Amino acid sequence: MLGFSGSREWVYPQSIDGSFMRLRRWTFAGLHALLLIAPWITVGGHPLLLIDIPARRVFLAGLVFTAADTIFLALLLFFLAFALFFFTSIFGRIWCGYACPQTVFLETWIRPVELWIEGDRVTRKRRDAGGWTFDRVWRKAAKWTVFLAVSAFLAMAMVSLFAGARELWTGQAGPSAYAFVAIFTGVWYLDFVWFREQFCNYLCPYARFQSALTDAESLLVSYDVPRGEPREKGRAAALDGRCIACSKCVVVCPQGIDIRDGFQLECIQCARCIDACTSVMEPLGHETLVRYSSLAADEGRERRVLRPRTVIYGGLLTTLAAAAVVLVLGRIPFEATVNRVPGTLFTMDADGFVRNTYMLKITDKDGGPDQHTFEVTLDGLPEAELVRQSVVLPSLGTRTIPLVVRMPADVGGDRTRSFDVIVSGDGGEIRVPATFNTGASSP
Ligand code: SF4
Ligand code: SF4
């Protein structure tokens, strides 16, 4: 952390193992699989997950969403926001301890590399307190070089979600993709080498407002004061199951805090201190003094999971998920628009027909490997004929073609007649309203 003088106060978290650490490692492995493997998997010829910003397309599990599908983006954003509210209100800062990219990368890559090259907490602290000896220089140089490689690797993995893994890793992505790789590499490198826990303490917006999302019933890591106090070194405390002041819960903390001081905003609820205290108290035949609890439980009240805020957030989440499922199931995998050719209302053909010309734009969103054929028909103009009746598009292709509608001039009727252009494809049909100008004089 930054000290009062503005200098960096390094935190040297000691390595720890335990049931929560193992649970977190499994979670980290799953999240890494999502990041590293998902961009390489294809479904129906397209990536399992790709956010193609320049083309304004998102590929997800075989579905293709375009700019016309902003309703799904809105639903997703609301879903993510309410999921954050819901899970935070029940599980506290579970995101910070188990799923935040900074936590995941620090625990998976950075701390093991640091342990491997520089040794554990005591060795690192002692070496850093001394001068710049050859031993310290080469270890720092080696560590920072590996950190740079890890930063570049993770940056490539992250940008793969936006530029496509194959294109990026084979050097075929655009310059902007590699520029973002360079930016992400720099950001992660700065974080790994220097910033680390300061990000949570000074920059992270979630850390700032999470206290508004939790209440006395939310899960949090806390110290059992009635059982633990008065703390004291020695046999008496060990026999009673009181805190033996070993400081193990403090030295493992990556945020550099003492959980025995009570609830602190810096705590990311990583549960390292629970594993630490368990490793001390269990051999003494006592339960850990640091555990998952809640302010309500610590005050002797029963912890309630079902509360107004969790019911409301849960209800909204379920509604949003149901709406997304209904919309996905009813989704038509193409778009069609019809616009009159600018500057012309109608023309008279030599054979006595009135001609109206439109521009028909069709975009395929099916994402399958084959080309797609779309049939075009009219509804509401029984006397009219269409010059073109089918359009063939490659997968995910877009075509704009002239659509010529002709009708005998002597049919009569209103000057303007409404009708629908019907575009039918494999996944359904779209009706686009249009008007036909008959050329008749106004009454
Ligand atoms: S106090 Fe415990 S749970 Fe909180 S950050 Fe430190 S080690 Fe993690
Ligand atoms: S690890 Fe447990 S016994 Fe040791 S100082 Fe922390 S709370 Fe006390």
Short mmCIF file of C-alpha atoms and ligand atoms in Angstrom, two decimals, residues 221 249 252-259 266-274 290, ligand 1:
data_model
loop_
_atom_site.label_atom_id
_atom_site.label_comp_id
_atom_site.label_asym_id
_atom_site.label_seq_id
_atom_site.Cartn_x
_atom_site.Cartn_y
_atom_site.Cartn_z
CA VAL A 221 -14.86 -12.95 6.34
CA CYS A 249 -3.80 -14.60 9.33
CA VAL A 252 -0.92 -14.32 4.39
CA CYS A 253 -3.19 -11.35 3.65
CA PRO A 254 -2.54 -9.94 0.15
CA GLN A 255 -4.14 -6.64 1.21
CA GLY A 256 -1.79 -6.17 4.16
CA ILE A 257 -4.57 -5.91 6.77
CA ASP A 258 -5.34 -7.61 10.07
CA ILE A 259 -8.79 -9.22 9.95
CA GLU A 266 -9.60 -3.23 1.91
CA CYS A 267 -10.64 -6.85 2.55
CA ILE A 268 -11.29 -8.63 -0.76
CA GLN A 269 -12.66 -11.72 1.05
CA CYS A 270 -10.11 -14.03 -0.47
CA ALA A 271 -10.36 -16.34 2.58
CA ARG A 272 -6.58 -16.78 2.79
CA CYS A 273 -6.79 -15.79 6.47
CA ILE A 274 -9.41 -18.51 7.04
CA VAL A 290 -11.51 -16.53 11.17
S1 SF4 B 1 -8.38 -10.10 5.59
FE1 SF4 B 1 -8.47 -12.23 4.94
S2 SF4 B 1 -10.11 -12.32 3.44
FE2 SF4 B 1 -9.58 -10.17 3.74
S3 SF4 B 1 -8.09 -9.75 2.12
FE3 SF4 B 1 -6.93 -10.31 3.94
S4 SF4 B 1 -6.62 -12.51 3.74
FE4 SF4 B 1 -8.22 -11.98 2.31
#
